[in-house]
CSV table of C-alpha atoms in Angstrom, one decimal:
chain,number,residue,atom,x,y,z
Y,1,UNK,CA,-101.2,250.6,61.0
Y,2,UNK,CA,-98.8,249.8,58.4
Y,3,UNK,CA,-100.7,249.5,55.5
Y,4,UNK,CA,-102.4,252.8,56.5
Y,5,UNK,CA,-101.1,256.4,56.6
Y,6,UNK,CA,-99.6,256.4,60.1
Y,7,UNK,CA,-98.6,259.5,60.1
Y,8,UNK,CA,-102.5,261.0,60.2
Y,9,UNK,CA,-103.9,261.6,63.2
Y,10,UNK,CA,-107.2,260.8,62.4
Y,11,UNK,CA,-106.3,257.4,60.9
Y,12,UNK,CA,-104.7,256.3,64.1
Y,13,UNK,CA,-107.6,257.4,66.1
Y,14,UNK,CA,-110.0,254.7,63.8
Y,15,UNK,CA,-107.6,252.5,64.3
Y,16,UNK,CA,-107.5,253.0,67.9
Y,17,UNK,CA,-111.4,252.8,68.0
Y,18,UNK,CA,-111.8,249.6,66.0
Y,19,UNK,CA,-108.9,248.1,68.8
Y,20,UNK,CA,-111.3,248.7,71.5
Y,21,UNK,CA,-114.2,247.6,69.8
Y,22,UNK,CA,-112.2,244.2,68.8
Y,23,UNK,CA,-111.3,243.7,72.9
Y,24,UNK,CA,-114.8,244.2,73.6
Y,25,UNK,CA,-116.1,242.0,70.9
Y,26,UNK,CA,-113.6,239.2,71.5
Y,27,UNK,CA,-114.3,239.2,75.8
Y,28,UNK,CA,-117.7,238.8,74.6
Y,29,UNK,CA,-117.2,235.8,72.4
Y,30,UNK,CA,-115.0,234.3,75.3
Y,31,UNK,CA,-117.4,235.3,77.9
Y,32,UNK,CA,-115.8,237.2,80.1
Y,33,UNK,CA,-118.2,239.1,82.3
Y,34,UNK,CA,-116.3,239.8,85.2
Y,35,UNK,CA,-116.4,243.9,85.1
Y,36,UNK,CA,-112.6,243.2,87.8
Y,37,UNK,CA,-111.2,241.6,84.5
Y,38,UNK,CA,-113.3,243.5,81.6
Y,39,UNK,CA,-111.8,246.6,83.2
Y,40,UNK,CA,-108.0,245.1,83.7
Y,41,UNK,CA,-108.5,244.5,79.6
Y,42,UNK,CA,-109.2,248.2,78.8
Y,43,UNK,CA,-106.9,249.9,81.0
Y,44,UNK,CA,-103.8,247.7,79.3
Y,45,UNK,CA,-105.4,248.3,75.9
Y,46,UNK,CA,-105.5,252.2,76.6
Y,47,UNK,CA,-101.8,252.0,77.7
Y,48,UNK,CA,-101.0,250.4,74.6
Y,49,UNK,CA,-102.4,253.1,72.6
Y,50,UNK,CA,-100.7,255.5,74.3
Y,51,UNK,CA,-97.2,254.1,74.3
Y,52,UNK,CA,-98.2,253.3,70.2
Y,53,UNK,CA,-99.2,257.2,70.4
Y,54,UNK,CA,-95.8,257.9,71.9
Y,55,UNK,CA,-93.8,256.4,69.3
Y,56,UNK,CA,-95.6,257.9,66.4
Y,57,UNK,CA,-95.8,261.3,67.4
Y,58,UNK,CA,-91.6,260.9,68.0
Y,59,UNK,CA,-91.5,259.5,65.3
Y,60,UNK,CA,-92.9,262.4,63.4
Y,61,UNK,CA,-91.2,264.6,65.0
Y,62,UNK,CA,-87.8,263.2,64.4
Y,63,UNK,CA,-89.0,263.1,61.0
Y,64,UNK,CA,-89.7,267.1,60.9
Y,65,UNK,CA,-86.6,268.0,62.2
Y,66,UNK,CA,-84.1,266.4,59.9
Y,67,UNK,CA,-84.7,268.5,57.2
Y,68,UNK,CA,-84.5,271.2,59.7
Y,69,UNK,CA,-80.9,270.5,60.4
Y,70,UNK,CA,-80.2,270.7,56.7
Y,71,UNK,CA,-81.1,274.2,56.4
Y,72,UNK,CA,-77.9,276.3,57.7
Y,73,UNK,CA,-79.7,280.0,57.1
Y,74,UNK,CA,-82.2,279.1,59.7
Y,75,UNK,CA,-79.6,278.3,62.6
Y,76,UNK,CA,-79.6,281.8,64.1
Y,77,UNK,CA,-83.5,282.0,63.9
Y,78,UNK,CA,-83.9,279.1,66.0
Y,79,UNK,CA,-81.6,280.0,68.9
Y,80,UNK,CA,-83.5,282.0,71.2
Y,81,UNK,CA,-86.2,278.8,71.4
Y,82,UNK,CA,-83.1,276.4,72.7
Y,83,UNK,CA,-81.1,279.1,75.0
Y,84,UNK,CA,-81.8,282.1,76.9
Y,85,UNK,CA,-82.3,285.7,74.8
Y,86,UNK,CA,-78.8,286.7,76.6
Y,87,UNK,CA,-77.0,284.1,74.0
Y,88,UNK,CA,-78.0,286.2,71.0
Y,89,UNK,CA,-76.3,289.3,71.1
Y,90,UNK,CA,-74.6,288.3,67.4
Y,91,UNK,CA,-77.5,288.9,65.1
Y,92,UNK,CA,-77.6,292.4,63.6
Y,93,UNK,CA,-81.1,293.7,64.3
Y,94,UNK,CA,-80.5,296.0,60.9
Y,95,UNK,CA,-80.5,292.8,59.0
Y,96,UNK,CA,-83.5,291.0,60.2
Y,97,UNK,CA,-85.3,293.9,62.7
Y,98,UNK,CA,-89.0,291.4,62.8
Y,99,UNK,CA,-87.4,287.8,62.7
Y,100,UNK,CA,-86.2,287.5,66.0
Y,101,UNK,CA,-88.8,288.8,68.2
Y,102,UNK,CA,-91.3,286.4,66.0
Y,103,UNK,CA,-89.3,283.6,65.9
Y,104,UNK,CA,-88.5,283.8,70.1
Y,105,UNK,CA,-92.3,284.4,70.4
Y,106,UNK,CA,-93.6,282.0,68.3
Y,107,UNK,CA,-91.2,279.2,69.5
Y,108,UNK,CA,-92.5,280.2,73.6
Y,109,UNK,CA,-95.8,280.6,73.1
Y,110,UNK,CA,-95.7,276.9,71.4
Y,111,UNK,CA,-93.8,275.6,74.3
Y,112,UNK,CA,-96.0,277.3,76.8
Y,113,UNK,CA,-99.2,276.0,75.2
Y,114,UNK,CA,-97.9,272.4,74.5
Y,115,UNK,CA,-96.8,272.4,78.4
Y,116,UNK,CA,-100.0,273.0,79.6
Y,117,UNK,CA,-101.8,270.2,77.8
Y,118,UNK,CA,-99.5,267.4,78.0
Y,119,UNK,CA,-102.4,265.1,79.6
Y,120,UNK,CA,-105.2,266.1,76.7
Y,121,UNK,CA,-102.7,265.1,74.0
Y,122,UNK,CA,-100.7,262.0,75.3
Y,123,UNK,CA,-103.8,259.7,75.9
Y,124,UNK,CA,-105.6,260.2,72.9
Y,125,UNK,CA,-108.3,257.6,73.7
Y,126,UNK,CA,-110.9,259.4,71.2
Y,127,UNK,CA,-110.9,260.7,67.8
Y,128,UNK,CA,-108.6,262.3,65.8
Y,129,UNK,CA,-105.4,264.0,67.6
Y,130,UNK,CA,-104.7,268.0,67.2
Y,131,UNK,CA,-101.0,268.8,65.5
Y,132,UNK,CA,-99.1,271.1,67.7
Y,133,UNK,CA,-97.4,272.7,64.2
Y,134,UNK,CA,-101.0,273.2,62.5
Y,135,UNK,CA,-101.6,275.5,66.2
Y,136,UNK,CA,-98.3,277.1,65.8
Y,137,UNK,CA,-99.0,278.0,62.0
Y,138,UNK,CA,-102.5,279.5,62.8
Y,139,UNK,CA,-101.2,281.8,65.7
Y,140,UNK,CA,-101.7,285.2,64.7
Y,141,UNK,CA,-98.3,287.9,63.8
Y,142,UNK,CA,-96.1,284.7,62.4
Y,143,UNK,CA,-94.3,285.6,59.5
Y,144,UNK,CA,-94.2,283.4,56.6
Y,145,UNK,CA,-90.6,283.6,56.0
Y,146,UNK,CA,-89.6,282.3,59.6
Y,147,UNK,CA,-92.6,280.4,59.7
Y,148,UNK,CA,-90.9,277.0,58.4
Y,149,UNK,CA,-88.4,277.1,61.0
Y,150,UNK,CA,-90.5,278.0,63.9
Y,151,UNK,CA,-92.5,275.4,63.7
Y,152,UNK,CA,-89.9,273.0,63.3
Y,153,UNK,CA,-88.4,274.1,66.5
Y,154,UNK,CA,-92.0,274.1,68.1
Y,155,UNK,CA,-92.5,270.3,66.9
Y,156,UNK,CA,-89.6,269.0,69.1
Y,157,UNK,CA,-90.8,271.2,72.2
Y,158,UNK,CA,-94.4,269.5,73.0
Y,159,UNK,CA,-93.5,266.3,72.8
Y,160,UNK,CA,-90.7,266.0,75.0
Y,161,UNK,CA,-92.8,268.0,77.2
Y,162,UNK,CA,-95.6,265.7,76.8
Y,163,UNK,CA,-93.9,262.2,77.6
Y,164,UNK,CA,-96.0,260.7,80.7
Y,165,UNK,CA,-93.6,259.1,83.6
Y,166,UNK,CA,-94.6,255.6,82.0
Y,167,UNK,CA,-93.2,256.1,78.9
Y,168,UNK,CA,-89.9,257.4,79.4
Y,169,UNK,CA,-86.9,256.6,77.8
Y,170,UNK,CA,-85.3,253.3,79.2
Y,171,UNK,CA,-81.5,254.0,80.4
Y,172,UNK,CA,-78.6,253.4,78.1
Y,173,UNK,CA,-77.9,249.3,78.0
Y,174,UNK,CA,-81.2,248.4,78.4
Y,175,UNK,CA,-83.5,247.3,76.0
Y,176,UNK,CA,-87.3,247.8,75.4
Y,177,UNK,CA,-89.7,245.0,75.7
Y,178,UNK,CA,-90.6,243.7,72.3
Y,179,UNK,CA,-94.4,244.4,71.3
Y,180,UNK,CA,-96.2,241.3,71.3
Y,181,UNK,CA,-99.3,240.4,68.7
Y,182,UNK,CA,-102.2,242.3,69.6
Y,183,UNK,CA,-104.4,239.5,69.4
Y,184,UNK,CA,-102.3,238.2,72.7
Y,185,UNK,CA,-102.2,241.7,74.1
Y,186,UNK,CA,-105.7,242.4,73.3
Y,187,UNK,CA,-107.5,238.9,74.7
Y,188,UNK,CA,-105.4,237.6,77.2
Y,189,UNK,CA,-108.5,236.3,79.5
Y,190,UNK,CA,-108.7,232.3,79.8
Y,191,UNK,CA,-112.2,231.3,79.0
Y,192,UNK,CA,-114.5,230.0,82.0
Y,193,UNK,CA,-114.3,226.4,82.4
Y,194,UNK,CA,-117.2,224.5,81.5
Y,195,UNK,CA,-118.3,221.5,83.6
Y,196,UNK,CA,-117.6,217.7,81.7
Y,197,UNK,CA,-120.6,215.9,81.4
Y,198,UNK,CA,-120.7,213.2,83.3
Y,199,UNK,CA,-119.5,209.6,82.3
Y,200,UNK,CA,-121.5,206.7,81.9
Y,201,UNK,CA,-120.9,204.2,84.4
Y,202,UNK,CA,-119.2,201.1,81.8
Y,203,UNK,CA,-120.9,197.4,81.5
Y,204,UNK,CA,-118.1,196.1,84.0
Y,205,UNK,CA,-119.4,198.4,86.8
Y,206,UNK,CA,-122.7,197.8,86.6
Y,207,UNK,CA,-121.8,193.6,86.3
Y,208,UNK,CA,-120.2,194.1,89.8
Y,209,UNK,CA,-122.9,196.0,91.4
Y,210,UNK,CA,-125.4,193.3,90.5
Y,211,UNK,CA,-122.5,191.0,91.6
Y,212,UNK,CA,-122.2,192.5,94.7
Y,213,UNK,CA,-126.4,192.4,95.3
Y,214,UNK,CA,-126.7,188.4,94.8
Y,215,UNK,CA,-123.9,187.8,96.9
Y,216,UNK,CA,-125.3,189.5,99.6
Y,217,UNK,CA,-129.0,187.8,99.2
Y,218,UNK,CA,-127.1,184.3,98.9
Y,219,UNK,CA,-125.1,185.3,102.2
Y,220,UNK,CA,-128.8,186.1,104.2
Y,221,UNK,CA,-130.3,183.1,102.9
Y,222,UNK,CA,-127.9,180.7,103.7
Y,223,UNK,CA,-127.6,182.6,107.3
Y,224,UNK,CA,-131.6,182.2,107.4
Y,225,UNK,CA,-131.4,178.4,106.4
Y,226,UNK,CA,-128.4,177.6,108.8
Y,227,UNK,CA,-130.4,179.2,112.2
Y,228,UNK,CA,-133.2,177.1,111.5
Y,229,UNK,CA,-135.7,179.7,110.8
Y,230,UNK,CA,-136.5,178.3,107.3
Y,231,UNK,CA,-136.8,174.6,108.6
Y,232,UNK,CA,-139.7,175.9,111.5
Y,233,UNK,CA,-141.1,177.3,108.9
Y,234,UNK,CA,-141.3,174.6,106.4
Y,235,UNK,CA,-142.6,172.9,109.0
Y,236,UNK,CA,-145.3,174.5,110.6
Y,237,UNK,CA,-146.5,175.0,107.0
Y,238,UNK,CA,-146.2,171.0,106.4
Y,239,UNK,CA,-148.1,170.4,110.1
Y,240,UNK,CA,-151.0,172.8,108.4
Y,241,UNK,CA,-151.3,171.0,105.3
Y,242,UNK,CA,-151.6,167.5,106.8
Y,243,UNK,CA,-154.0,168.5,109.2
Y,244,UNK,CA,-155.8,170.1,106.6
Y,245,UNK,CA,-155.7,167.3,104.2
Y,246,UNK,CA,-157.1,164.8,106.8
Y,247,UNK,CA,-160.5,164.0,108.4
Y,248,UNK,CA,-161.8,167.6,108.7
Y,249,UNK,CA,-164.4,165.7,111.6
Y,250,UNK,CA,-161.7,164.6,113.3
Y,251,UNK,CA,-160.7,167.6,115.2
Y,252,UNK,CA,-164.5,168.4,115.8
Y,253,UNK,CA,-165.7,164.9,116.5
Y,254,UNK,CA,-163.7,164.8,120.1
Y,255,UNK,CA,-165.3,167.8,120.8
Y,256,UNK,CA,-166.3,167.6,124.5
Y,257,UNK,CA,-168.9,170.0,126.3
Y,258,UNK,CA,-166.4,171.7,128.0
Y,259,UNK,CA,-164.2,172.2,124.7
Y,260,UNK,CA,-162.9,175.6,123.7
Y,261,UNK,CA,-164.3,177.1,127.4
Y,262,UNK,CA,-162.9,176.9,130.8
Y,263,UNK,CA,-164.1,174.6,133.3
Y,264,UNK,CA,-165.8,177.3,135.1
Y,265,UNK,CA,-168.2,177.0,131.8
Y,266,UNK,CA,-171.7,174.6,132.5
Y,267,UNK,CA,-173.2,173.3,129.7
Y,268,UNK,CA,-177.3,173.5,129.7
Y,269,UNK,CA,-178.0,173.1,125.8
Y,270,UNK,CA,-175.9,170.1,123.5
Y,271,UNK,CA,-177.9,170.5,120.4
Y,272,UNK,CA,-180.8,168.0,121.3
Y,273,UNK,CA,-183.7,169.1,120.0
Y,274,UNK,CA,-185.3,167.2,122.8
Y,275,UNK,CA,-184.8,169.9,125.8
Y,276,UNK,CA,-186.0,172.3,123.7
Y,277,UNK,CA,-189.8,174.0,123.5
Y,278,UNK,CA,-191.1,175.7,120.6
Y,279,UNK,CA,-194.2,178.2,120.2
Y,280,UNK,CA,-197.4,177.0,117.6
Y,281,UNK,CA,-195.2,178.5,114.7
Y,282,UNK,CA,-191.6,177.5,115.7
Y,283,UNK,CA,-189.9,174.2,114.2
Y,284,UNK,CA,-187.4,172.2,115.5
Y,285,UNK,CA,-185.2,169.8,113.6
Y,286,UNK,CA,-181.9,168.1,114.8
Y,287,UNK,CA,-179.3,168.2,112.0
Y,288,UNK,CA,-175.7,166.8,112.0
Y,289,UNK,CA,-173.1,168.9,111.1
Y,290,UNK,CA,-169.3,167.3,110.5
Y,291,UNK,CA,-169.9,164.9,113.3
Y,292,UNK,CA,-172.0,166.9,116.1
Y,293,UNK,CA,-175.4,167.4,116.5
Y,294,UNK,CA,-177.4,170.8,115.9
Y,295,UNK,CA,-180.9,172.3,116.4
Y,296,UNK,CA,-181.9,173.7,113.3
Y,297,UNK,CA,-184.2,176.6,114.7
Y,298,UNK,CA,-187.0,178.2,112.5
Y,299,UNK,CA,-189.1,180.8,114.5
Y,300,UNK,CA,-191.9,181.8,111.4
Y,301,UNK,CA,-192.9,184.8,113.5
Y,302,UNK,CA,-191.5,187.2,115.6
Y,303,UNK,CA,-194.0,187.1,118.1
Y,304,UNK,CA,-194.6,184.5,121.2
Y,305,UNK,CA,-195.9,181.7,118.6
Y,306,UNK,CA,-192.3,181.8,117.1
Y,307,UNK,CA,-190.1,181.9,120.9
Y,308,UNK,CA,-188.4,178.9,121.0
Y,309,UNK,CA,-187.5,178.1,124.6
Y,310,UNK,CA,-183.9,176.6,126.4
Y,311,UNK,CA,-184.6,175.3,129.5
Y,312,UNK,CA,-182.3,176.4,132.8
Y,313,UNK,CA,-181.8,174.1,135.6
Y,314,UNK,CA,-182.8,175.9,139.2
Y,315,UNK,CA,-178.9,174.8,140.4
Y,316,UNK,CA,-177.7,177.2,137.9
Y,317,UNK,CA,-180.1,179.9,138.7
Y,318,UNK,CA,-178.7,179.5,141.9
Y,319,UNK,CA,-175.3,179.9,141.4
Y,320,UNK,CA,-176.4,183.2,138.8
Y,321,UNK,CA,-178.3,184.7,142.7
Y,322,UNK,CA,-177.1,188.6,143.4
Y,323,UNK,CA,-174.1,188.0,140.5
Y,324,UNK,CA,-173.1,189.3,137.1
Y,325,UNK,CA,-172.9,185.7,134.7
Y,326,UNK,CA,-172.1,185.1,131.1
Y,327,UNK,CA,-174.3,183.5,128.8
Y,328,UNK,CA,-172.5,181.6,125.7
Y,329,UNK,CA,-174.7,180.7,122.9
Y,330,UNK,CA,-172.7,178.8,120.0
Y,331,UNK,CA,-174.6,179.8,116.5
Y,332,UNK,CA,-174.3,179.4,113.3
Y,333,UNK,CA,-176.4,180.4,109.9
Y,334,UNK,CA,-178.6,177.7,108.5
Y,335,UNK,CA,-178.8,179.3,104.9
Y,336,UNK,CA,-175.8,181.2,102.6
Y,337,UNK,CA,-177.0,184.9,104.2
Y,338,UNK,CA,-176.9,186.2,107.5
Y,339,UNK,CA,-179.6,186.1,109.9
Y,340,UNK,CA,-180.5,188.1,112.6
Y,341,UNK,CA,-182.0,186.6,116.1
Y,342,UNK,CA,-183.5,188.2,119.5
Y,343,UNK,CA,-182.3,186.2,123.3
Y,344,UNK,CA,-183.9,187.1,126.2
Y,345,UNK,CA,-184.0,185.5,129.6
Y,346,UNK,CA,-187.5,184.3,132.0
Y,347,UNK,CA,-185.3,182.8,135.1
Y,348,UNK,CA,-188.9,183.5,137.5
Y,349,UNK,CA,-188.2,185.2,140.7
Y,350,UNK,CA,-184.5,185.5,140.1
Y,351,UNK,CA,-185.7,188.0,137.0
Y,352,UNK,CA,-185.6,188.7,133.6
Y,353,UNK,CA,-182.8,190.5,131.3
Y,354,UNK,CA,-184.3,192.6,128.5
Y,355,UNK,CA,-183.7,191.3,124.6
Y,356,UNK,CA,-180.8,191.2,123.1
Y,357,UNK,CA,-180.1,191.4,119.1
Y,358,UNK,CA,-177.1,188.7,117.8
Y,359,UNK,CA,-176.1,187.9,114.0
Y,360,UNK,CA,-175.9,184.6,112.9
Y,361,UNK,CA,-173.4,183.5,109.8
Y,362,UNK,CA,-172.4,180.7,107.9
Y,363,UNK,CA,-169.6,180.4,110.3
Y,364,UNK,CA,-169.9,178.7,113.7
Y,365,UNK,CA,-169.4,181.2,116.4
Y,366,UNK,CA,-170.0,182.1,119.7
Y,367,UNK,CA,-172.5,185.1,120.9
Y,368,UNK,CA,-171.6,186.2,124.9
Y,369,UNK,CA,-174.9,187.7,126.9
Y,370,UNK,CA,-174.3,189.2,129.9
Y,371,UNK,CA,-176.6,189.4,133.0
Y,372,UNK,CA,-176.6,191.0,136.2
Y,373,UNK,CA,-179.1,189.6,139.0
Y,374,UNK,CA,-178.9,192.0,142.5
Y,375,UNK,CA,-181.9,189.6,143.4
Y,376,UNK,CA,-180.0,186.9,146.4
Y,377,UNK,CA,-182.7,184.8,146.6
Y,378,UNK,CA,-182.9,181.8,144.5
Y,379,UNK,CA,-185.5,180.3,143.0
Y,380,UNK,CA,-186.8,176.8,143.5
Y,381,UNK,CA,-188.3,176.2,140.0
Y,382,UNK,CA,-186.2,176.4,136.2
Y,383,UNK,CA,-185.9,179.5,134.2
Y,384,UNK,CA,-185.5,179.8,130.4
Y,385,UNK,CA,-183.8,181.0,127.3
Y,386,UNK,CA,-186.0,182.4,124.8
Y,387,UNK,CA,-184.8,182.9,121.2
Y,388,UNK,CA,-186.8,184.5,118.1
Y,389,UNK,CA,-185.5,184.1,114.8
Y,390,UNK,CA,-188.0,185.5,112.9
Y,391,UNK,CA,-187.0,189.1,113.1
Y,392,UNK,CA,-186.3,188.9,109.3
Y,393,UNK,CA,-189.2,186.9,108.1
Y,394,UNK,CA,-190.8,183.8,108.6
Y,395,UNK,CA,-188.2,181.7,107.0
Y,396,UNK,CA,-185.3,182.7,108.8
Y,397,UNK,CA,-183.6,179.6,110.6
Y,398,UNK,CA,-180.3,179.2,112.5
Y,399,UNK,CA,-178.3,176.3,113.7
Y,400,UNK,CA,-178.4,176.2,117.6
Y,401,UNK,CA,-174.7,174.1,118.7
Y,402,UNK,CA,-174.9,175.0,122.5
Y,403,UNK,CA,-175.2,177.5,125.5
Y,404,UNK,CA,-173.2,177.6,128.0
Y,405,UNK,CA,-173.4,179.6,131.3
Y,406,UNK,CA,-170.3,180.8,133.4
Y,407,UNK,CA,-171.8,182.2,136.5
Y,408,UNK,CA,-170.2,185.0,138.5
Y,409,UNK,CA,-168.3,185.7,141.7
């Protein structure tokens, strides 16, 4: 505003303008979107501009009326505006009979109309501001050669009408706040604070976690080691290797009829191809398998001509009289597939059990049949096993170990 004509209206209005647009461009840039704070920001501004407003208008007017005190002639014209129209009773109306009443006019109706707009003229938050004296000039009946000092009497009125209650004059000994830049006045808002990225843990830290980790494997290990459990288990392991590394017949030679069953279990079949009876297509062969003797059994038809028959003492047919028993038949594959074979039972007039359907595979293991006879009376002559292997073809054969019977209560 110093390097511009101050004293226009209409500069200080631009200037004015481009203040506000700088606060609004500058909370942008900052981001400041807080409407609380964005609104704090314009309301100081607009105070601003009005004390600015304040002092430039006194200002001018203080400049108009100097060169009013200069000028003696106009003295008497100017009275009636400072003092009531009693305090003029000097001035010969014969001299000047149109001054006065112009000059008393002129100067009220300026004070009246600058009294009644003090608010429209102190704020001056939009363009260009309105001169009192340019109103005062314009009003009509003003004569030109009172004119000058009218309207230097009317410039002192409005604006000591005009001064808002904030901008009154400070009391005698005290002295007014010195203006700070407007770049402080204007953007006094602290920018947001934006969060720090986050640090990258250093090589030392992640050393100690890993530090920190081993330690605690080496502490359960050596807890495991000194309650034994690794040493059981080292040597349960070391049992099973031994045993596996040995005879493999030496577990299986000892192996007794009543081995891997109960007592309760009779043995009626051994694996001697002896007891057994084959049908016209049905071969037999005894076959020694890691120190035990099997019946290799071969069917070649799934009819009668293929049955191959275990024979079952009466003494056991007996104890099996009005009872629910368990047959045990210990198989296993005779080729590198599976094969499927049929048992049923023919134990006379004890009865008969329908067929049942078994799988064979290249592992030994044990097939249960279970038979119910409601029949008490026993009989005096043997019954029989019969078992068909040639469900599958003729070729089908399985290895036969034993049966075993475990008759009921």
């Amino acid at each position: 505003m110093e390097k511009s004509e101050r004293t226009n209206p209409d500069v200080r209005a631009r200037i004015y303008q481009s203040a506000r647009q700088a606060l609004d461009a500058g909370l942008k840039k900052q981001g400041v979107s807080d409407e609380q704070v964005v609104l704090a920001q314009h309301q100081r501004l607009e105070q601003k501009i009005r004390e600015i407003e304040f002092e430039e208008r006194k200002a001018v007017a203080a400049a108009a009326s100097t060169p009013a005190a200069a000028t003696p002639p106009a003295a008497p014209r100017v009275a009636p505006a400072e003092a009531p129209a009693a305090t003029s009773p000097a001035v010969s109306p014969a001299a000047h009979p149109i001054a006065p009443p112009v000059s008393s006019g002129v100067s009220r109706d300026a004070s009246r109309s600058t009294a009644s707009r003090p608010q429209d003229d102190a704020p001056l938050l939009g363009g260009a501001t309105r001169d009192a004296a340019r109103d005062i000039s314009s009003a009509p009946g003003v004569a030109s050669a009172s004119g000058r000092d009218s309207l230097r009497a009317a410039r002192d009125i409005p604006f000591e009408a005009a001064q808002e209650p904030q901008a009154a004059p400070l009391p005698v000994g005290e002295a007014r706040e010195p203006k700070r830049p407007r770049d402080e006045t204007l953007l006094e808002t602290r920018p947001e604070r934006t969060a720090k990225p986050r640090r990258r843990r250093g090589f030392l830290s992640v050393l100690l976690a890993w530090l920190v980790f081993f330690i605690l494997v080496g502490l359960a290990a050596w807890w495991a080691y000194s309650s034994g459990l690794v040493q059981q288990s080292l040597q349960q392991a070391l049992d099973a290797a031994e045993r596996t590394a040995g005879d493999p017949s030496s577990d299986l030679g000892d192996r007794g009829p009543q081995n891997g069953f109960s007592e309760d279990w009779t043995e009626i079949f051994s694996g001697d191809t002896n007891t057994l009876e084959g049908g016209a297509a049905a071969r037999l062969e005894p076959v020694a398998i890691q120190g035990t003797t099997a019946a290799r059994v071969m069917s070649g038809a799934p009819t009668s001509e293929g049955d191959v028959s275990i024979p079952v003492p009466a003494e056991i047919l007996q104890e099996l009289a009005g009872k629910s028993s368990t047959i045990a038949l210990t198989v296993q594959s005779a080729a590198e597939t599976s094969v499927q074979f049929s048992v049923r039972c023919d134990f006379g007039s004890l009865g008969a059990c329908p067929r049942h359907r078994f799988t064979a595979r290249q592992e030994r293991a044990d097939v249960l049949l279970r038979v119910t006879f409601e029949r008490s009376i026993a009989p005096n002559a043997p019954g029989r096993l019969v078992v068909n292997t040639g469900l599958e073809g003729a070729e089908a054969a399985i290895l036969l170990h034993s049966v075993r019977v475990l008759p009921g209560q």
